[in-house]
């Protein structure tokens, strides 16, 4: 069961990574500005996008962590890769 939740979470992050800000701003604009009918599924997707945005904010600014593993990113490790070309 734990593996299923991890797969759902991973797929959700991949799908909503670029879509979350459009959903966070656009859905309330549709509902309140253009009288778009509310639907509970869209409300749940909007809430999921908000939770992903909050998680990203907390992870980056409060915990000051990176998504890169230790030593795998060139930024902040003191190591730089030579320029290509």
PDB file of N, CA, C and O in Angstrom:
ATOM      1  N   UNK A   1       0.826  -1.193   0.000  1.00  0.00           N
ATOM      2  CA  UNK A   1       0.000   0.000   0.000  1.00  0.00           C
ATOM      3  C   UNK A   1       0.869   1.257   0.000  1.00  0.00           C
ATOM      4  O   UNK A   1       0.523   2.241  -0.641  1.00  0.00           O
ATOM      5  N   UNK A   2       1.990   1.196   0.722  1.00  0.00           N
ATOM      6  CA  UNK A   2       2.881   2.347   0.772  1.00  0.00           C
ATOM      7  C   UNK A   2       3.467   2.639  -0.608  1.00  0.00           C
ATOM      8  O   UNK A   2       3.645   3.792  -0.978  1.00  0.00           O
ATOM      9  N   UNK A   3       3.776   1.584  -1.373  1.00  0.00           N
ATOM     10  CA  UNK A   3       4.313   1.761  -2.719  1.00  0.00           C
ATOM     11  C   UNK A   3       3.288   2.427  -3.629  1.00  0.00           C
ATOM     12  O   UNK A   3       3.633   3.274  -4.456  1.00  0.00           O
ATOM     13  N   UNK A   4       2.015   2.076  -3.488  1.00  0.00           N
ATOM     14  CA  UNK A   4       0.960   2.687  -4.288  1.00  0.00           C
ATOM     15  C   UNK A   4       0.878   4.188  -4.025  1.00  0.00           C
ATOM     16  O   UNK A   4       0.786   4.977  -4.959  1.00  0.00           O
ATOM     17  N   UNK A   5       0.936   4.584  -2.755  1.00  0.00           N
ATOM     18  CA  UNK A   5       0.887   6.009  -2.428  1.00  0.00           C
ATOM     19  C   UNK A   5       2.106   6.746  -2.975  1.00  0.00           C
ATOM     20  O   UNK A   5       1.996   7.880  -3.431  1.00  0.00           O
ATOM     21  N   UNK A   6       3.266   6.105  -2.951  1.00  0.00           N
ATOM     22  CA  UNK A   6       4.469   6.737  -3.503  1.00  0.00           C
ATOM     23  C   UNK A   6       4.341   6.920  -5.007  1.00  0.00           C
ATOM     24  O   UNK A   6       4.763   7.932  -5.555  1.00  0.00           O
ATOM     25  N   UNK A   7       3.774   5.932  -5.696  1.00  0.00           N
ATOM     26  CA  UNK A   7       3.599   6.051  -7.145  1.00  0.00           C
ATOM     27  C   UNK A   7       2.590   7.139  -7.499  1.00  0.00           C
ATOM     28  O   UNK A   7       2.803   7.904  -8.435  1.00  0.00           O
ATOM     29  N   UNK A   8       1.499   7.227  -6.760  1.00  0.00           N
ATOM     30  CA  UNK A   8       0.508   8.273  -6.999  1.00  0.00           C
ATOM     31  C   UNK A   8       1.117   9.651  -6.733  1.00  0.00           C
ATOM     32  O   UNK A   8       0.938  10.589  -7.514  1.00  0.00           O
ATOM     33  N   UNK A   9       1.857   9.770  -5.646  1.00  0.00           N
ATOM     34  CA  UNK A   9       2.502  11.032  -5.305  1.00  0.00           C
ATOM     35  C   UNK A   9       3.522  11.425  -6.377  1.00  0.00           C
ATOM     36  O   UNK A   9       3.578  12.578  -6.805  1.00  0.00           O
ATOM     37  N   UNK A  10       4.323  10.465  -6.832  1.00  0.00           N
ATOM     38  CA  UNK A  10       5.321  10.742  -7.861  1.00  0.00           C
ATOM     39  C   UNK A  10       4.692  11.155  -9.182  1.00  0.00           C
ATOM     40  O   UNK A  10       5.149  12.091  -9.835  1.00  0.00           O
ATOM     41  N   UNK A  11       3.639  10.456  -9.584  1.00  0.00           N
ATOM     42  CA  UNK A  11       2.953  10.819 -10.826  1.00  0.00           C
ATOM     43  C   UNK A  11       2.304  12.189 -10.701  1.00  0.00           C
ATOM     44  O   UNK A  11       2.307  12.976 -11.652  1.00  0.00           O
ATOM     45  N   UNK A  12       1.742  12.477  -9.545  1.00  0.00           N
ATOM     46  CA  UNK A  12       1.135  13.786  -9.325  1.00  0.00           C
ATOM     47  C   UNK A  12       2.150  14.906  -9.397  1.00  0.00           C
ATOM     48  O   UNK A  12       1.893  15.960  -9.977  1.00  0.00           O
ATOM     49  N   UNK A  13       3.318  14.692  -8.829  1.00  0.00           N
ATOM     50  CA  UNK A  13       4.357  15.717  -8.881  1.00  0.00           C
ATOM     51  C   UNK A  13       4.812  15.938 -10.317  1.00  0.00           C
ATOM     52  O   UNK A  13       4.986  17.070 -10.765  1.00  0.00           O
ATOM     53  N   UNK A  14       5.016  14.840 -11.058  1.00  0.00           N
ATOM     54  CA  UNK A  14       5.450  14.994 -12.447  1.00  0.00           C
ATOM     55  C   UNK A  14       4.417  15.733 -13.285  1.00  0.00           C
ATOM     56  O   UNK A  14       4.755  16.600 -14.088  1.00  0.00           O
ATOM     57  N   UNK A  15       3.148  15.413 -13.116  1.00  0.00           N
ATOM     58  CA  UNK A  15       2.103  16.046 -13.915  1.00  0.00           C
ATOM     59  C   UNK A  15       1.878  17.495 -13.503  1.00  0.00           C
ATOM     60  O   UNK A  15       1.749  18.387 -14.336  1.00  0.00           O
ATOM     61  N   UNK A  16       1.830  17.745 -12.206  1.00  0.00           N
ATOM     62  CA  UNK A  16       1.475  19.070 -11.721  1.00  0.00           C
ATOM     63  C   UNK A  16       2.671  19.986 -11.511  1.00  0.00           C
ATOM     64  O   UNK A  16       2.511  21.112 -11.053  1.00  0.00           O
ATOM     65  N   UNK A  17       3.884  19.564 -11.842  1.00  0.00           N
ATOM     66  CA  UNK A  17       5.049  20.409 -11.640  1.00  0.00           C
ATOM     67  C   UNK A  17       4.921  21.725 -12.398  1.00  0.00           C
ATOM     68  O   UNK A  17       5.166  22.804 -11.851  1.00  0.00           O
ATOM     69  N   UNK A  18       4.524  21.640 -13.655  1.00  0.00           N
ATOM     70  CA  UNK A  18       4.357  22.856 -14.452  1.00  0.00           C
ATOM     71  C   UNK A  18       2.927  23.369 -14.432  1.00  0.00           C
ATOM     72  O   UNK A  18       2.671  24.512 -14.756  1.00  0.00           O
ATOM     73  N   UNK A  19       2.005  22.543 -14.074  1.00  0.00           N
ATOM     74  CA  UNK A  19       0.587  22.885 -14.142  1.00  0.00           C
ATOM     75  C   UNK A  19       0.079  23.563 -12.873  1.00  0.00           C
ATOM     76  O   UNK A  19      -0.958  24.211 -12.898  1.00  0.00           O
ATOM     77  N   UNK A  20       0.810  23.437 -11.775  1.00  0.00           N
ATOM     78  CA  UNK A  20       0.277  23.873 -10.481  1.00  0.00           C
ATOM     79  C   UNK A  20      -0.004  25.371 -10.421  1.00  0.00           C
ATOM     80  O   UNK A  20      -1.028  25.766  -9.883  1.00  0.00           O
ATOM     81  N   UNK A  21       0.878  26.212 -10.957  1.00  0.00           N
ATOM     82  CA  UNK A  21       0.645  27.652 -10.846  1.00  0.00           C
ATOM     83  C   UNK A  21      -0.513  28.101 -11.730  1.00  0.00           C
ATOM     84  O   UNK A  21      -1.278  28.986 -11.354  1.00  0.00           O
ATOM     85  N   UNK A  22      -0.654  27.473 -12.880  1.00  0.00           N
ATOM     86  CA  UNK A  22      -1.804  27.753 -13.725  1.00  0.00           C
ATOM     87  C   UNK A  22      -3.099  27.366 -13.024  1.00  0.00           C
ATOM     88  O   UNK A  22      -4.095  28.099 -13.067  1.00  0.00           O
ATOM     89  N   UNK A  23      -3.076  26.243 -12.347  1.00  0.00           N
ATOM     90  CA  UNK A  23      -4.268  25.769 -11.631  1.00  0.00           C
ATOM     91  C   UNK A  23      -4.556  26.642 -10.402  1.00  0.00           C
ATOM     92  O   UNK A  23      -5.706  26.982 -10.141  1.00  0.00           O
ATOM     93  N   UNK A  24      -3.520  27.005  -9.650  1.00  0.00           N
ATOM     94  CA  UNK A  24      -3.716  27.803  -8.428  1.00  0.00           C
ATOM     95  C   UNK A  24      -4.316  29.164  -8.754  1.00  0.00           C
ATOM     96  O   UNK A  24      -5.198  29.652  -8.050  1.00  0.00           O
ATOM     97  N   UNK A  25      -3.864  29.786  -9.819  1.00  0.00           N
ATOM     98  CA  UNK A  25      -4.344  31.119 -10.180  1.00  0.00           C
ATOM     99  C   UNK A  25      -5.568  31.051 -11.083  1.00  0.00           C
ATOM    100  O   UNK A  25      -6.518  31.814 -10.930  1.00  0.00           O
ATOM    101  N   UNK A  26      -5.558  30.120 -12.017  1.00  0.00           N
ATOM    102  CA  UNK A  26      -6.603  30.072 -13.034  1.00  0.00           C
ATOM    103  C   UNK A  26      -7.950  29.557 -12.561  1.00  0.00           C
ATOM    104  O   UNK A  26      -8.993  30.076 -12.971  1.00  0.00           O
ATOM    105  N   UNK A  27      -7.951  28.529 -11.717  1.00  0.00           N
ATOM    106  CA  UNK A  27      -9.229  27.959 -11.302  1.00  0.00           C
ATOM    107  C   UNK A  27     -10.081  28.941 -10.487  1.00  0.00           C
ATOM    108  O   UNK A  27     -11.265  29.092 -10.760  1.00  0.00           O
ATOM    109  N   UNK A  28      -9.512  29.643  -9.488  1.00  0.00           N
ATOM    110  CA  UNK A  28     -10.332  30.653  -8.805  1.00  0.00           C
ATOM    111  C   UNK A  28     -10.793  31.774  -9.734  1.00  0.00           C
ATOM    112  O   UNK A  28     -11.902  32.302  -9.578  1.00  0.00           O
ATOM    113  N   UNK A  29      -9.959  32.121 -10.713  1.00  0.00           N
ATOM    114  CA  UNK A  29     -10.376  33.150 -11.679  1.00  0.00           C
ATOM    115  C   UNK A  29     -11.563  32.667 -12.504  1.00  0.00           C
ATOM    116  O   UNK A  29     -12.486  33.436 -12.791  1.00  0.00           O
ATOM    117  N   UNK A  30     -11.560  31.405 -12.870  1.00  0.00           N
ATOM    118  CA  UNK A  30     -12.694  30.849 -13.608  1.00  0.00           C
ATOM    119  C   UNK A  30     -13.956  30.792 -12.756  1.00  0.00           C
ATOM    120  O   UNK A  30     -15.047  31.144 -13.203  1.00  0.00           O
ATOM    121  N   UNK A  31     -13.807  30.321 -11.525  1.00  0.00           N
ATOM    122  CA  UNK A  31     -14.978  30.125 -10.660  1.00  0.00           C
ATOM    123  C   UNK A  31     -15.576  31.455 -10.229  1.00  0.00           C
ATOM    124  O   UNK A  31     -16.792  31.663 -10.324  1.00  0.00           O
ATOM    125  N   UNK A  32     -14.730  32.367  -9.743  1.00  0.00           N
ATOM    126  CA  UNK A  32     -15.258  33.609  -9.186  1.00  0.00           C
ATOM    127  C   UNK A  32     -15.355  34.740 -10.201  1.00  0.00           C
ATOM    128  O   UNK A  32     -16.173  35.633 -10.052  1.00  0.00           O
ATOM    129  N   UNK A  33     -14.527  34.710 -11.230  1.00  0.00           N
ATOM    130  CA  UNK A  33     -14.552  35.790 -12.208  1.00  0.00           C
ATOM    131  C   UNK A  33     -15.439  35.513 -13.406  1.00  0.00           C
ATOM    132  O   UNK A  33     -16.079  36.414 -13.933  1.00  0.00           O
ATOM    133  N   UNK A  34     -15.494  34.267 -13.834  1.00  0.00           N
ATOM    134  CA  UNK A  34     -16.231  33.928 -15.047  1.00  0.00           C
ATOM    135  C   UNK A  34     -17.422  33.006 -14.783  1.00  0.00           C
ATOM    136  O   UNK A  34     -17.975  32.441 -15.716  1.00  0.00           O
ATOM    137  N   UNK A  35     -17.800  32.837 -13.535  1.00  0.00           N
ATOM    138  CA  UNK A  35     -18.946  32.015 -13.122  1.00  0.00           C
ATOM    139  C   UNK A  35     -18.875  30.588 -13.656  1.00  0.00           C
ATOM    140  O   UNK A  35     -19.871  29.999 -14.073  1.00  0.00           O
ATOM    141  N   UNK A  36     -17.685  30.011 -13.633  1.00  0.00           N
ATOM    142  CA  UNK A  36     -17.497  28.616 -14.002  1.00  0.00           C
ATOM    143  C   UNK A  36     -18.098  27.746 -12.899  1.00  0.00           C
ATOM    144  O   UNK A  36     -17.887  28.011 -11.715  1.00  0.00           O
ATOM    145  N   UNK A  37     -18.880  26.721 -13.231  1.00  0.00           N
ATOM    146  CA  UNK A  37     -19.489  25.902 -12.176  1.00  0.00           C
ATOM    147  C   UNK A  37     -18.431  25.120 -11.394  1.00  0.00           C
ATOM    148  O   UNK A  37     -17.507  24.552 -11.976  1.00  0.00           O
ATOM    149  N   UNK A  38     -18.564  25.093 -10.079  1.00  0.00           N
ATOM    150  CA  UNK A  38     -17.617  24.364  -9.235  1.00  0.00           C
ATOM    151  C   UNK A  38     -17.883  22.876  -9.333  1.00  0.00           C
ATOM    152  O   UNK A  38     -19.015  22.436  -9.454  1.00  0.00           O
ATOM    153  N   UNK A  39     -16.801  22.107  -9.273  1.00  0.00           N
ATOM    154  CA  UNK A  39     -16.888  20.655  -9.315  1.00  0.00           C
ATOM    155  C   UNK A  39     -15.915  20.130  -8.280  1.00  0.00           C
ATOM    156  O   UNK A  39     -14.773  20.581  -8.184  1.00  0.00           O
ATOM    157  N   UNK A  40     -16.333  19.180  -7.492  1.00  0.00           N
ATOM    158  CA  UNK A  40     -15.522  18.725  -6.363  1.00  0.00           C
ATOM    159  C   UNK A  40     -14.194  18.123  -6.816  1.00  0.00           C
ATOM    160  O   UNK A  40     -13.197  18.219  -6.097  1.00  0.00           O
ATOM    161  N   UNK A  41     -14.131  17.513  -7.991  1.00  0.00           N
ATOM    162  CA  UNK A  41     -12.872  16.961  -8.478  1.00  0.00           C
ATOM    163  C   UNK A  41     -11.876  18.085  -8.758  1.00  0.00           C
ATOM    164  O   UNK A  41     -10.694  17.985  -8.403  1.00  0.00           O
ATOM    165  N   UNK A  42     -12.339  19.154  -9.376  1.00  0.00           N
ATOM    166  CA  UNK A  42     -11.462  20.292  -9.634  1.00  0.00           C
ATOM    167  C   UNK A  42     -11.027  20.959  -8.335  1.00  0.00           C
ATOM    168  O   UNK A  42      -9.892  21.441  -8.223  1.00  0.00           O
ATOM    169  N   UNK A  43     -11.931  20.990  -7.357  1.00  0.00           N
ATOM    170  CA  UNK A  43     -11.561  21.541  -6.053  1.00  0.00           C
ATOM    171  C   UNK A  43     -10.447  20.718  -5.412  1.00  0.00           C
ATOM    172  O   UNK A  43      -9.513  21.270  -4.824  1.00  0.00           O
ATOM    173  N   UNK A  44     -10.531  19.391  -5.519  1.00  0.00           N
ATOM    174  CA  UNK A  44      -9.484  18.526  -4.966  1.00  0.00           C
ATOM    175  C   UNK A  44      -8.163  18.704  -5.713  1.00  0.00           C
ATOM    176  O   UNK A  44      -7.090  18.751  -5.093  1.00  0.00           O
ATOM    177  N   UNK A  45      -8.214  18.832  -7.027  1.00  0.00           N
ATOM    178  CA  UNK A  45      -6.990  19.072  -7.798  1.00  0.00           C
ATOM    179  C   UNK A  45      -6.379  20.426  -7.455  1.00  0.00           C
ATOM    180  O   UNK A  45      -5.154  20.557  -7.365  1.00  0.00           O
ATOM    181  N   UNK A  46      -7.227  21.426  -7.241  1.00  0.00           N
ATOM    182  CA  UNK A  46      -6.721  22.741  -6.835  1.00  0.00           C
ATOM    183  C   UNK A  46      -6.045  22.651  -5.466  1.00  0.00           C
ATOM    184  O   UNK A  46      -4.963  23.212  -5.260  1.00  0.00           O
ATOM    185  N   UNK A  47      -6.665  21.928  -4.547  1.00  0.00           N
ATOM    186  CA  UNK A  47      -6.076  21.760  -3.217  1.00  0.00           C
ATOM    187  C   UNK A  47      -4.743  21.015  -3.305  1.00  0.00           C
ATOM    188  O   UNK A  47      -3.783  21.360  -2.615  1.00  0.00           O
ATOM    189  N   UNK A  48      -4.668  19.993  -4.155  1.00  0.00           N
ATOM    190  CA  UNK A  48      -3.419  19.258  -4.346  1.00  0.00           C
ATOM    191  C   UNK A  48      -2.329  20.181  -4.880  1.00  0.00           C
ATOM    192  O   UNK A  48      -1.180  20.124  -4.427  1.00  0.00           O
ATOM    193  N   UNK A  49      -2.665  21.055  -5.820  1.00  0.00           N
ATOM    194  CA  UNK A  49      -1.693  22.008  -6.358  1.00  0.00           C
ATOM    195  C   UNK A  49      -1.224  22.988  -5.288  1.00  0.00           C
ATOM    196  O   UNK A  49      -0.037  23.328  -5.223  1.00  0.00           O
ATOM    197  N   UNK A  50      -2.127  23.432  -4.445  1.00  0.00           N
ATOM    198  CA  UNK A  50      -1.747  24.338  -3.351  1.00  0.00           C
ATOM    199  C   UNK A  50      -0.808  23.631  -2.386  1.00  0.00           C
ATOM    200  O   UNK A  50       0.196  24.204  -1.941  1.00  0.00           O
ATOM    201  N   UNK A  51      -1.095  22.385  -2.068  1.00  0.00           N
ATOM    202  CA  UNK A  51      -0.223  21.631  -1.166  1.00  0.00           C
ATOM    203  C   UNK A  51       1.166  21.422  -1.773  1.00  0.00           C
ATOM    204  O   UNK A  51       2.168  21.505  -1.062  1.00  0.00           O
ATOM    205  N   UNK A  52       1.232  21.170  -3.075  1.00  0.00           N
ATOM    206  CA  UNK A  52       2.540  21.052  -3.729  1.00  0.00           C
ATOM    207  C   UNK A  52       3.308  22.367  -3.687  1.00  0.00           C
ATOM    208  O   UNK A  52       4.519  22.382  -3.466  1.00  0.00           O
ATOM    209  N   UNK A  53       2.630  23.487  -3.880  1.00  0.00           N
ATOM    210  CA  UNK A  53       3.291  24.785  -3.830  1.00  0.00           C
ATOM    211  C   UNK A  53       3.785  25.094  -2.416  1.00  0.00           C
ATOM    212  O   UNK A  53       4.893  25.613  -2.233  1.00  0.00           O
ATOM    213  N   UNK A  54       2.984  24.763  -1.411  1.00  0.00           N
ATOM    214  CA  UNK A  54       3.397  24.978  -0.017  1.00  0.00           C
ATOM    215  C   UNK A  54       4.601  24.098   0.309  1.00  0.00           C
ATOM    216  O   UNK A  54       5.556  24.543   0.953  1.00  0.00           O
ATOM    217  N   UNK A  55       4.569  22.845  -0.150  1.00  0.00           N
ATOM    218  CA  UNK A  55       5.689  21.937   0.083  1.00  0.00           C
ATOM    219  C   UNK A  55       6.963  22.486  -0.555  1.00  0.00           C
ATOM    220  O   UNK A  55       8.025  22.474   0.071  1.00  0.00           O
ATOM    221  N   UNK A  56       6.870  22.994  -1.782  1.00  0.00           N
ATOM    222  CA  UNK A  56       8.039  23.568  -2.447  1.00  0.00           C
ATOM    223  C   UNK A  56       8.556  24.785  -1.697  1.00  0.00           C
ATOM    224  O   UNK A  56       9.768  24.962  -1.551  1.00  0.00           O
ATOM    225  N   UNK A  57       7.659  25.624  -1.219  1.00  0.00           N
ATOM    226  CA  UNK A  57       8.062  26.814  -0.465  1.00  0.00           C
ATOM    227  C   UNK A  57       8.777  26.428   0.826  1.00  0.00           C
ATOM    228  O   UNK A  57       9.843  26.954   1.141  1.00  0.00           O
ATOM    229  N   UNK A  58       8.191  25.507   1.573  1.00  0.00           N
ATOM    230  CA  UNK A  58       8.790  25.078   2.846  1.00  0.00           C
ATOM    231  C   UNK A  58      10.132  24.410   2.589  1.00  0.00           C
ATOM    232  O   UNK A  58      11.115  24.675   3.291  1.00  0.00           O
ATOM    233  N   UNK A  59      10.199  23.564   1.587  1.00  0.00           N
ATOM    234  CA  UNK A  59      11.430  22.826   1.293  1.00  0.00           C
ATOM    235  C   UNK A  59      12.566  23.780   0.915  1.00  0.00           C
ATOM    236  O   UNK A  59      13.691  23.602   1.360  1.00  0.00           O
ATOM    237  N   UNK A  60      12.254  24.803   0.115  1.00  0.00           N
ATOM    238  CA  UNK A  60      13.307  25.680  -0.389  1.00  0.00           C
ATOM    239  C   UNK A  60      13.673  26.805   0.573  1.00  0.00           C
ATOM    240  O   UNK A  60      14.849  27.085   0.779  1.00  0.00           O
ATOM    241  N   UNK A  61      12.680  27.472   1.156  1.00  0.00           N
ATOM    242  CA  UNK A  61      12.966  28.676   1.924  1.00  0.00           C
ATOM    243  C   UNK A  61      13.042  28.453   3.426  1.00  0.00           C
ATOM    244  O   UNK A  61      13.792  29.148   4.105  1.00  0.00           O
ATOM    245  N   UNK A  62      12.297  27.537   3.963  1.00  0.00           N
ATOM    246  CA  UNK A  62      12.320  27.321   5.408  1.00  0.00           C
ATOM    247  C   UNK A  62      13.367  26.283   5.788  1.00  0.00           C
ATOM    248  O   UNK A  62      14.182  26.503   6.679  1.00  0.00           O
ATOM    249  N   UNK A  63      13.352  25.135   5.115  1.00  0.00           N
ATOM    250  CA  UNK A  63      14.334  24.095   5.411  1.00  0.00           C
ATOM    251  C   UNK A  63      15.651  24.319   4.690  1.00  0.00           C
ATOM    252  O   UNK A  63      16.655  23.711   5.044  1.00  0.00           O
ATOM    253  N   UNK A  64      15.635  25.196   3.660  1.00  0.00           N
ATOM    254  CA  UNK A  64      16.818  25.543   2.865  1.00  0.00           C
ATOM    255  C   UNK A  64      17.509  24.303   2.322  1.00  0.00           C
ATOM    256  O   UNK A  64      18.718  24.145   2.419  1.00  0.00           O
ATOM    257  N   UNK A  65      16.722  23.420   1.757  1.00  0.00           N
ATOM    258  CA  UNK A  65      17.250  22.209   1.137  1.00  0.00           C
ATOM    259  C   UNK A  65      17.097  22.299  -0.370  1.00  0.00           C
ATOM    260  O   UNK A  65      16.342  23.089  -0.890  1.00  0.00           O
ATOM    261  N   UNK A  66      17.819  21.445  -1.035  1.00  0.00           N
ATOM    262  CA  UNK A  66      17.755  21.362  -2.488  1.00  0.00           C
ATOM    263  C   UNK A  66      17.219  19.993  -2.865  1.00  0.00           C
ATOM    264  O   UNK A  66      17.307  19.039  -2.096  1.00  0.00           O
ATOM    265  N   UNK A  67      16.655  19.888  -4.054  1.00  0.00           N
ATOM    266  CA  UNK A  67      16.183  18.596  -4.521  1.00  0.00           C
ATOM    267  C   UNK A  67      17.331  17.739  -5.033  1.00  0.00           C
ATOM    268  O   UNK A  67      17.160  16.568  -5.292  1.00  0.00           O
ATOM    269  N   UNK A  68      18.501  18.330  -5.187  1.00  0.00           N
ATOM    270  CA  UNK A  68      19.664  17.578  -5.645  1.00  0.00           C
ATOM    271  C   UNK A  68      20.263  16.831  -4.461  1.00  0.00           C
ATOM    272  O   UNK A  68      20.297  17.332  -3.346  1.00  0.00           O
ATOM    273  N   UNK A  69      20.756  15.652  -4.744  1.00  0.00           N
ATOM    274  CA  UNK A  69      21.438  14.905  -3.699  1.00  0.00           C
ATOM    275  C   UNK A  69      22.788  15.555  -3.425  1.00  0.00           C
ATOM    276  O   UNK A  69      23.296  16.329  -4.216  1.00  0.00           O
ATOM    277  N   UNK A  70      23.376  15.229  -2.321  1.00  0.00           N
ATOM    278  CA  UNK A  70      24.651  15.814  -1.932  1.00  0.00           C
ATOM    279  C   UNK A  70      25.710  15.503  -2.984  1.00  0.00           C
ATOM    280  O   UNK A  70      25.991  14.363  -3.282  1.00  0.00           O
ATOM    281  N   UNK A  71      26.271  16.547  -3.568  1.00  0.00           N
ATOM    282  CA  UNK A  71      27.340  16.381  -4.538  1.00  0.00           C
ATOM    283  C   UNK A  71      26.876  16.164  -5.968  1.00  0.00           C
ATOM    284  O   UNK A  71      27.700  16.075  -6.859  1.00  0.00           O
ATOM    285  N   UNK A  72      25.582  16.078  -6.207  1.00  0.00           N
ATOM    286  CA  UNK A  72      25.133  15.814  -7.571  1.00  0.00           C
ATOM    287  C   UNK A  72      24.873  17.095  -8.363  1.00  0.00           C
ATOM    288  O   UNK A  72      24.759  17.045  -9.566  1.00  0.00           O
ATOM    289  N   UNK A  73      24.752  18.219  -7.694  1.00  0.00           N
ATOM    290  CA  UNK A  73      24.528  19.495  -8.378  1.00  0.00           C
ATOM    291  C   UNK A  73      25.812  20.308  -8.334  1.00  0.00           C
ATOM    292  O   UNK A  73      26.518  20.320  -7.335  1.00  0.00           O
ATOM    293  N   UNK A  74      26.080  21.015  -9.401  1.00  0.00           N
ATOM    294  CA  UNK A  74      27.305  21.812  -9.429  1.00  0.00           C
ATOM    295  C   UNK A  74      27.141  23.097  -8.631  1.00  0.00           C
ATOM    296  O   UNK A  74      28.112  23.651  -8.151  1.00  0.00           O
ATOM    297  N   UNK A  75      25.919  23.584  -8.475  1.00  0.00           N
ATOM    298  CA  UNK A  75      25.694  24.829  -7.750  1.00  0.00           C
ATOM    299  C   UNK A  75      25.791  24.581  -6.254  1.00  0.00           C
ATOM    300  O   UNK A  75      25.147  23.715  -5.709  1.00  0.00           O
ATOM    301  N   UNK A  76      26.590  25.343  -5.589  1.00  0.00           N
ATOM    302  CA  UNK A  76      26.679  25.287  -4.138  1.00  0.00           C
ATOM    303  C   UNK A  76      27.641  24.244  -3.610  1.00  0.00           C
ATOM    304  O   UNK A  76      27.883  24.178  -2.429  1.00  0.00           O
ATOM    305  N   UNK A  77      28.244  23.425  -4.445  1.00  0.00           N
ATOM    306  CA  UNK A  77      29.163  22.419  -3.955  1.00  0.00           C
ATOM    307  C   UNK A  77      30.621  22.873  -4.062  1.00  0.00           C
ATOM    308  O   UNK A  77      31.502  22.197  -3.585  1.00  0.00           O
ATOM    309  N   UNK A  78      30.829  24.010  -4.721  1.00  0.00           N
ATOM    310  CA  UNK A  78      32.179  24.500  -4.881  1.00  0.00           C
ATOM    311  C   UNK A  78      32.859  23.927  -6.109  1.00  0.00           C
ATOM    312  O   UNK A  78      33.941  24.336  -6.487  1.00  0.00           O
ATOM    313  N   UNK A  79      32.250  22.955  -6.724  1.00  0.00           N
ATOM    314  CA  UNK A  79      32.805  22.351  -7.935  1.00  0.00           C
ATOM    315  C   UNK A  79      32.073  22.933  -9.133  1.00  0.00           C
ATOM    316  O   UNK A  79      30.868  23.098  -9.123  1.00  0.00           O
ATOM    317  N   UNK A  80      32.787  23.230 -10.170  1.00  0.00           N
ATOM    318  CA  UNK A  80      32.147  23.720 -11.368  1.00  0.00           C
ATOM    319  C   UNK A  80      32.557  22.834 -12.535  1.00  0.00           C
ATOM    320  O   UNK A  80      33.691  22.359 -12.602  1.00  0.00           O
ATOM    321  N   UNK A  81      31.669  22.637 -13.437  1.00  0.00           N
ATOM    322  CA  UNK A  81      31.945  21.843 -14.614  1.00  0.00           C
ATOM    323  C   UNK A  81      32.548  22.755 -15.670  1.00  0.00           C
ATOM    324  O   UNK A  81      32.160  23.899 -15.800  1.00  0.00           O
ATOM    325  N   UNK A  82      33.490  22.239 -16.458  1.00  0.00           N
ATOM    326  CA  UNK A  82      34.066  23.084 -17.504  1.00  0.00           C
ATOM    327  C   UNK A  82      33.023  23.416 -18.560  1.00  0.00           C
ATOM    328  O   UNK A  82      32.123  22.622 -18.813  1.00  0.00           O
ATOM    329  N   UNK A  83      33.129  24.592 -19.179  1.00  0.00           N
ATOM    330  CA  UNK A  83      32.142  24.975 -20.193  1.00  0.00           C
ATOM    331  C   UNK A  83      32.263  24.064 -21.416  1.00  0.00           C
ATOM    332  O   UNK A  83      33.353  23.621 -21.777  1.00  0.00           O
ATOM    333  N   UNK A  84      31.108  23.782 -21.995  1.00  0.00           N
ATOM    334  CA  UNK A  84      31.091  22.941 -23.192  1.00  0.00           C
ATOM    335  C   UNK A  84      31.315  23.801 -24.416  1.00  0.00           C
ATOM    336  O   UNK A  84      30.855  24.921 -24.492  1.00  0.00           O
ATOM    337  N   UNK A  85      31.959  23.224 -25.403  1.00  0.00           N
ATOM    338  CA  UNK A  85      32.110  23.923 -26.662  1.00  0.00           C
ATOM    339  C   UNK A  85      33.454  24.350 -26.906  1.00  0.00           C
ATOM    340  O   UNK A  85      34.352  24.737 -27.180  1.00  0.00           O
TER     341      UNK A  85
END
